[in-house]
Short mmCIF file of C-alpha atoms in Angstrom, two decimals:
data_model
loop_
_atom_site.label_atom_id
_atom_site.label_comp_id
_atom_site.label_asym_id
_atom_site.label_seq_id
_atom_site.Cartn_x
_atom_site.Cartn_y
_atom_site.Cartn_z
CA MET A 1 24.25 76.45 -94.69
CA ALA A 2 23.24 78.23 -97.96
CA LEU A 3 19.76 79.64 -98.28
CA ILE A 4 18.29 80.69 -101.56
CA SER A 5 16.95 84.36 -101.80
CA LYS A 6 13.49 85.25 -103.02
CA LYS A 7 12.39 84.11 -106.43
CA LYS A 8 14.96 84.76 -109.30
CA LEU A 9 14.17 87.50 -111.70
CA SER A 10 13.73 86.46 -115.35
CA TYR A 11 15.92 88.10 -117.99
CA PRO A 12 15.12 88.16 -121.74
CA ILE A 13 17.39 86.79 -124.44
CA LYS A 14 18.93 90.03 -126.15
CA LEU A 15 20.28 90.52 -129.75
CA ALA A 16 24.06 89.57 -128.93
CA LEU A 17 23.07 86.29 -127.34
CA ARG A 18 20.60 85.37 -130.00
CA GLU A 19 23.21 86.01 -132.60
CA TYR A 20 25.59 83.64 -130.72
CA LEU A 21 22.86 81.01 -130.47
CA HIS A 22 22.28 81.32 -134.34
CA ASN A 23 26.02 81.03 -135.07
CA TYR A 24 26.29 77.84 -132.99
CA ASP A 25 23.15 76.21 -134.28
CA ARG A 26 21.15 76.65 -130.98
CA GLU A 27 18.35 78.77 -132.43
CA THR A 28 15.82 77.37 -134.83
CA VAL A 29 11.96 77.82 -135.67
CA LEU A 30 10.05 75.29 -133.66
CA PRO A 31 6.47 74.17 -134.59
CA VAL A 32 5.29 74.43 -130.94
CA SER A 33 5.90 77.19 -128.43
CA TYR A 34 5.87 77.26 -124.62
CA ARG A 35 2.52 79.32 -124.97
CA ASP A 36 0.82 76.71 -127.03
CA LEU A 37 1.29 74.19 -124.10
CA THR A 38 -0.34 76.44 -121.64
CA TYR A 39 -3.68 75.98 -123.26
CA PHE A 40 -4.52 72.88 -121.38
CA SER A 41 -8.22 71.96 -120.27
CA GLY A 42 -7.33 70.38 -116.87
CA ALA A 43 -4.68 68.60 -114.94
CA PHE A 44 -4.31 65.87 -112.22
CA PRO A 45 -1.47 65.13 -109.85
CA LEU A 46 1.33 62.75 -111.08
CA LEU A 47 2.20 60.24 -108.60
CA ASP A 48 5.43 58.05 -108.56
CA ARG A 49 5.55 54.26 -108.48
CA HIS A 50 5.10 54.38 -104.69
CA GLY A 51 2.15 56.56 -104.86
CA ASN A 52 3.84 59.82 -103.58
CA ASP A 53 3.20 63.14 -105.12
CA THR A 54 5.96 64.17 -107.65
CA LEU A 55 5.03 67.96 -107.71
CA TRP A 56 4.23 67.55 -111.38
CA GLU A 57 0.68 67.53 -112.82
CA THR A 58 -0.27 65.58 -115.87
CA VAL A 59 -2.12 67.85 -118.25
CA PHE A 60 -4.79 67.10 -120.77
CA TYR A 61 -6.17 69.06 -123.85
CA GLU A 62 -9.00 69.14 -126.15
CA PRO A 63 -8.91 66.21 -128.92
CA GLN A 64 -8.01 68.49 -131.80
CA THR A 65 -5.39 70.46 -129.86
CA LEU A 66 -3.76 67.39 -128.54
CA ARG A 67 -3.60 65.94 -132.04
CA GLU A 68 -1.77 69.04 -133.26
CA LEU A 69 0.48 69.21 -130.29
CA SER A 70 1.44 65.75 -130.55
CA GLU A 71 2.51 66.17 -134.22
CA GLY A 72 4.41 69.22 -133.38
CA LEU A 73 6.09 67.85 -130.36
CA ALA A 74 7.30 64.77 -132.35
CA GLN A 75 8.91 67.38 -134.71
CA VAL A 76 10.41 69.21 -132.00
CA TYR A 77 11.93 65.95 -130.66
CA ALA A 78 13.37 65.36 -134.10
CA LEU A 79 14.84 68.72 -134.25
CA LEU A 80 16.54 68.19 -130.88
CA LYS A 81 17.77 64.77 -131.45
CA THR A 82 18.22 64.13 -135.25
CA ASP A 83 18.91 67.72 -136.54
CA GLY A 84 15.51 67.87 -138.08
CA ASP A 85 15.29 64.69 -139.94
CA LEU A 86 11.45 64.44 -139.83
CA SER A 87 11.51 60.90 -141.50
CA PHE A 88 11.32 59.38 -137.92
CA THR A 89 8.36 61.44 -136.81
CA ASP A 90 5.63 59.10 -138.22
CA HIS A 91 6.03 56.57 -135.49
CA LEU A 92 6.73 59.01 -132.54
CA LEU A 93 3.92 59.85 -130.30
CA ALA A 94 3.82 62.52 -127.55
CA ASP A 95 1.80 60.46 -125.20
CA ARG A 96 1.87 62.41 -121.95
CA ILE A 97 2.63 66.07 -121.12
CA ASP A 98 3.39 67.07 -117.55
CA TYR A 99 3.47 70.54 -115.90
CA CYS A 100 5.40 71.78 -112.85
CA ARG A 101 4.01 74.96 -111.34
CA PHE A 102 6.95 75.34 -108.92
CA GLY A 103 10.31 76.67 -109.83
CA ASN A 104 11.41 79.60 -111.94
CA SER A 105 10.84 78.31 -115.50
CA ARG A 106 7.30 76.39 -114.77
CA PRO A 107 8.57 73.59 -117.11
CA PHE A 108 6.53 71.27 -119.38
CA ARG A 109 7.94 67.74 -119.56
CA VAL A 110 6.99 65.76 -122.87
CA ARG A 111 7.03 61.98 -122.83
CA ILE A 112 7.70 60.90 -126.55
CA VAL A 113 7.07 57.16 -127.22
CA ASN A 114 8.36 55.14 -130.25
CA ARG A 115 5.48 53.12 -131.38
CA LEU A 116 7.68 50.66 -133.03
CA ASN A 117 9.08 49.24 -129.73
CA ASP A 118 7.36 51.30 -126.94
CA ASN A 119 10.60 52.89 -126.17
CA TYR A 120 10.34 56.40 -124.58
CA ASP A 121 12.26 59.51 -123.96
CA TYR A 122 11.64 63.03 -122.43
CA PHE A 123 12.28 66.53 -123.10
CA TYR A 124 11.55 69.73 -121.47
CA VAL A 125 9.65 72.98 -122.92
CA LYS A 126 10.45 76.16 -120.85
CA THR A 127 10.50 79.82 -121.08
CA ALA A 128 13.69 81.08 -122.57
CA ASP A 129 15.50 82.91 -119.63
CA ALA A 130 18.97 84.33 -120.60
CA SER A 131 20.44 83.07 -117.24
CA ARG A 132 19.41 79.67 -118.00
CA VAL A 133 20.67 79.62 -121.44
CA TYR A 134 24.03 81.08 -120.48
CA GLY A 135 24.12 78.25 -117.75
CA LEU A 136 23.43 75.57 -120.28
CA GLU A 137 26.04 76.81 -122.59
CA LEU A 138 28.67 77.05 -119.86
CA GLU A 139 27.77 73.54 -118.94
CA HIS A 140 28.29 72.38 -122.47
CA LEU A 141 31.76 74.08 -122.89
CA LEU A 142 33.22 73.53 -119.49
CA SER A 143 31.90 70.28 -117.99
CA PRO A 144 32.46 66.55 -119.23
CA ASN A 145 28.76 66.82 -120.37
CA ARG A 146 27.48 67.78 -123.80
CA LEU A 147 23.91 69.12 -123.80
CA SER A 148 21.25 69.45 -126.64
CA TYR A 149 18.92 72.24 -126.40
CA LEU A 150 17.24 74.70 -128.77
CA VAL A 151 15.79 78.23 -128.46
CA SER A 152 12.97 79.65 -130.58
CA GLY A 153 11.89 83.04 -129.64
CA ASP A 154 10.98 82.96 -125.82
CA THR A 155 10.75 79.23 -125.91
CA LEU A 156 13.58 77.01 -124.58
CA VAL A 157 13.69 72.97 -125.35
CA GLU A 158 16.27 70.88 -123.44
CA GLU A 159 16.98 67.42 -123.62
CA HIS A 160 16.27 65.05 -120.54
CA ILE A 161 19.44 64.31 -118.33
CA ALA A 162 18.96 60.71 -117.23
CA GLY A 163 20.29 59.76 -113.72
CA ILE A 164 19.11 59.16 -110.20
CA PRO A 165 17.96 62.39 -108.63
CA GLY A 166 20.40 63.51 -106.01
CA ASP A 167 17.78 63.70 -103.33
CA ASP A 168 16.52 60.07 -104.12
CA PHE A 169 20.21 58.84 -103.97
CA ILE A 170 20.79 60.35 -100.57
CA ARG A 171 17.46 59.19 -99.16
CA THR A 172 17.35 55.56 -100.51
CA ARG A 173 20.90 54.33 -101.55
CA MET A 174 23.19 56.05 -98.98
CA PRO A 175 21.67 54.43 -96.05
CA GLN A 176 22.23 51.18 -97.81
CA MET A 177 25.92 51.92 -98.65
CA GLN A 178 25.71 49.51 -101.61
CA PHE A 179 28.06 51.60 -103.79
CA ASN A 180 31.70 52.74 -103.96
CA GLN A 181 31.59 55.69 -101.25
CA VAL A 182 35.12 56.96 -102.24
CA ARG A 183 34.26 57.17 -105.95
CA ILE A 184 31.09 59.11 -105.32
CA ALA A 185 32.85 61.32 -102.86
CA LYS A 186 35.43 62.01 -105.38
CA GLU A 187 32.96 62.84 -108.04
CA PHE A 188 31.12 65.17 -105.68
CA VAL A 189 34.42 67.17 -105.01
CA LYS A 190 34.82 67.52 -108.61
CA PHE A 191 31.29 68.65 -109.12
CA ASN A 192 31.75 71.32 -106.39
CA GLU A 193 34.74 72.55 -108.08
CA ARG A 194 33.07 72.87 -111.53
CA CYS A 195 30.05 74.73 -110.18
CA PHE A 196 32.36 77.23 -108.20
CA ALA A 197 34.59 77.97 -111.17
CA ARG A 198 31.80 78.90 -113.52
CA LEU A 199 29.35 80.05 -110.69
CA LEU A 200 26.50 77.77 -111.13
CA GLY A 201 24.38 78.15 -108.08
CA ASP A 202 21.67 76.40 -106.18
CA MET A 203 22.94 72.91 -106.56
CA ARG A 204 20.54 71.44 -103.78
CA SER A 205 20.29 67.66 -104.02
CA TYR A 206 17.08 67.86 -106.30
CA ASN A 207 18.93 69.96 -108.86
CA TYR A 208 21.50 67.33 -109.81
CA VAL A 209 21.62 63.66 -110.59
CA ILE A 210 23.94 60.76 -110.11
CA VAL A 211 24.84 58.92 -113.28
CA VAL A 212 26.01 55.33 -112.60
CA THR A 213 28.22 53.50 -115.23
CA PRO A 214 29.22 49.91 -114.79
CA ASP A 215 32.98 49.54 -114.97
CA LEU A 216 35.56 46.49 -114.98
CA GLU A 217 35.38 45.69 -111.44
CA ALA A 218 32.86 48.31 -109.83
CA GLU A 219 30.78 51.23 -110.85
CA GLN A 220 31.86 54.76 -112.02
CA TYR A 221 29.75 57.71 -111.11
CA ARG A 222 29.21 61.33 -112.28
CA VAL A 223 27.49 64.08 -110.70
CA ARG A 224 25.57 66.27 -113.34
CA ALA A 225 23.54 69.54 -112.88
CA ILE A 226 20.04 69.47 -114.33
CA ASP A 227 18.97 72.95 -113.33
CA PHE A 228 20.63 75.98 -114.70
CA ASP A 229 18.32 78.73 -113.55
CA GLN A 230 20.69 80.25 -110.98
CA GLN A 231 23.63 80.69 -113.39
CA SER A 232 25.52 83.66 -111.69
CA TYR A 233 22.53 85.28 -110.10
CA GLU A 234 22.95 85.26 -106.27
CA GLY A 235 25.18 87.58 -104.34
CA ARG A 236 26.50 84.99 -101.66
CA LYS A 237 29.48 83.16 -102.65
CA THR A 238 28.17 80.05 -100.76
CA MET A 239 25.33 79.66 -103.24
CA TYR A 240 27.89 78.44 -105.65
CA LEU A 241 29.46 75.80 -103.51
CA PRO A 242 27.09 72.71 -103.31
CA GLN A 243 28.98 71.74 -100.16
CA TYR A 244 27.21 74.37 -98.04
CA PHE A 245 23.66 73.19 -98.79
CA LYS A 246 21.85 71.35 -95.97
CA ASP A 247 20.31 68.92 -98.55
CA ASN A 248 23.83 67.68 -99.34
CA LEU A 249 25.07 67.44 -95.82
CA ALA A 250 25.12 63.46 -95.93
CA VAL A 251 27.28 63.49 -99.02
CA ILE A 252 29.66 66.08 -97.38
CA GLN A 253 30.02 64.05 -94.28
CA MET A 254 30.82 60.92 -96.53
CA CYS A 255 33.61 63.05 -98.29
CA SER A 256 34.91 63.76 -94.75
CA ARG A 257 34.84 60.24 -93.75
CA PHE A 258 36.57 58.77 -97.01
CA LEU A 259 38.69 61.49 -98.32
CA LYS A 260 41.94 63.02 -96.67
CA ALA A 261 42.66 66.69 -97.35
CA GLU A 262 45.38 65.71 -99.82
CA ALA A 263 43.05 63.61 -101.93
CA ILE A 264 40.57 66.43 -102.03
CA ARG A 265 43.23 68.83 -103.24
CA GLN A 266 44.30 66.16 -105.76
CA TYR A 267 40.78 65.95 -107.21
CA GLN A 268 40.22 69.64 -107.19
CA THR A 269 43.41 70.02 -109.24
CA GLU A 270 42.43 67.34 -111.63
CA GLU A 271 39.13 68.97 -112.50
CA ARG A 272 40.79 72.41 -112.87
CA VAL A 273 43.27 70.86 -115.50
CA LEU A 274 40.31 69.04 -117.22
CA MET A 275 38.55 72.43 -117.35
CA LEU A 276 41.50 74.20 -118.58
CA ARG A 277 41.74 71.79 -121.49
CA ARG A 278 38.21 72.29 -122.39
CA VAL A 279 38.94 76.07 -122.31
CA ARG A 280 41.79 75.63 -124.74
CA LEU A 281 39.62 73.47 -127.02
CA GLU A 282 36.71 75.94 -127.09
CA ARG A 283 38.68 79.24 -126.58
CA TYR A 284 37.06 81.22 -129.43
CA ARG A 285 33.43 79.97 -128.63
CA LEU A 286 33.83 80.61 -124.98
CA LYS A 287 35.28 84.16 -125.56
CA ALA A 288 32.25 84.80 -127.91
CA LEU A 289 29.91 83.63 -125.03
CA MET A 290 31.81 85.59 -122.41
CA ASP A 291 31.65 88.77 -124.77
CA CYS A 292 27.75 88.52 -124.84
CA MET A 293 27.53 87.79 -121.08
CA ARG A 294 29.64 90.65 -120.00
CA ARG A 295 27.27 93.06 -121.68
CA GLU A 296 24.12 91.56 -120.01
CA GLU A 297 22.21 92.44 -116.90
CA LEU A 298 21.75 89.20 -115.26
CA ALA A 299 21.40 90.11 -111.72
CA PRO A 300 20.45 93.08 -109.45
CA PRO A 301 23.26 95.49 -108.57
CA GLU A 302 23.17 94.70 -104.94
CA LYS A 303 23.88 91.01 -105.73
CA ILE A 304 26.71 91.99 -108.06
CA ALA A 305 28.35 94.04 -105.31
CA GLN A 306 27.93 91.47 -102.69
CA LEU A 307 29.55 88.72 -104.78
CA LYS A 308 32.42 91.08 -105.85
CA ALA A 309 33.31 91.56 -102.31
CA GLU A 310 32.93 88.01 -101.18
CA LEU A 311 35.03 86.64 -104.07
CA ASN A 312 37.77 89.36 -103.50
CA LEU A 313 38.07 88.13 -99.91
CA HIS A 314 37.89 84.26 -101.10
CA HIS A 315 40.73 85.03 -103.61
CA GLN A 316 42.63 87.57 -101.63
CA THR A 317 42.61 90.00 -104.40
CA ILE A 318 40.89 93.23 -105.60
CA ALA A 319 40.55 92.13 -109.25
CA PHE A 320 36.59 92.00 -108.94
CA ASN A 321 36.46 95.59 -108.21
CA ARG A 322 36.76 96.17 -111.94
CA CYS A 323 33.64 93.92 -112.78
CA ARG A 324 30.59 95.65 -113.80
CA THR A 325 28.38 92.68 -114.52
CA MET A 326 27.76 89.11 -113.66
CA GLY A 327 29.51 88.17 -116.98
CA ASP A 328 32.65 90.16 -115.88
CA ILE A 329 32.49 88.25 -112.55
CA VAL A 330 32.29 84.69 -114.19
CA ARG A 331 35.12 85.63 -116.62
CA GLN A 332 37.29 86.92 -113.72
CA ASN A 333 36.49 83.82 -111.42
CA LEU A 334 37.28 81.53 -114.28
CA LYS A 335 40.72 83.35 -114.81
CA LEU A 336 41.62 82.96 -111.11
CA VAL A 337 40.45 79.44 -110.46
CA LEU A 338 41.88 77.97 -113.62
CA ASP A 339 44.89 80.28 -113.78
CA LEU A 340 43.85 81.87 -117.11
CA PRO A 341 45.46 85.26 -117.43
CA ASN A 342 44.96 85.64 -121.26
CA LYS A 343 42.73 82.86 -122.41
CA LEU A 344 39.44 84.74 -122.38
CA GLU A 345 40.87 88.13 -123.67
#
């Protein structure tokens, strides 16, 4: 089973990546920064509907600070969702701010309520780590999922990705088996393939969600990553294959029961073809991203050396010997997995 190493190092966003973000409308000036949210007066544990600790805390602020933050956070939501159209912000209210002390990013989660109909949505405010930004952008370009996020200085704002948390799905739904096991097994195979191709690590069950969509005669499923901190950081190859995490064992066992080897190879090929089509569609943008990433320091040298060796063994090649950075390794792995000899030059 895959084991996470000690806490991940944080890497700042450098000029080349910031220029990329500016060119593709990912960078803007935000009225509220991550630092602004850290000046809370106190906090209390946030419990779920069953009274269990969620590991989040609801924080509170002085009245004047809260009024200013609420107005600014409504504007941040408008920038994220409506490209800065502030005409909707008068009836938007940031009615709750939660904080998580665990994890690399120590995120704030903001609940925005529409006072016209009491509908609510969430978004996250985090520190802008370069690994996380590369992870978000690769997800946007190479997966079937489009992502909205913004960067401002050392602040990162991400949209909420709706779905059933993987650990909740495994704990509460799998024992009941009131879902199409073959379809969820198929989607996990595809998810596993996407993570490995672009080297997204640490996809334990609480770092992805299951999206359920009603279809003609049954439900369709999609497995979506929600945490991108471990984009090409670890040295162990197994860190990039969700199938090796103990948390996911129940899903892996289900895949073994319901999918034959031929079906697994078919679904892997299907996902590679879809990724290849996305690469062709976003060829120039992906190359611009890879050019930035290849010049970045995104992991300690010993992790880079270990991953190079393990991927050489996996692919039966020596091509990774030429890689100097994690960006080089991601590019080379994409070329080999998707058969892209010249698409990222």
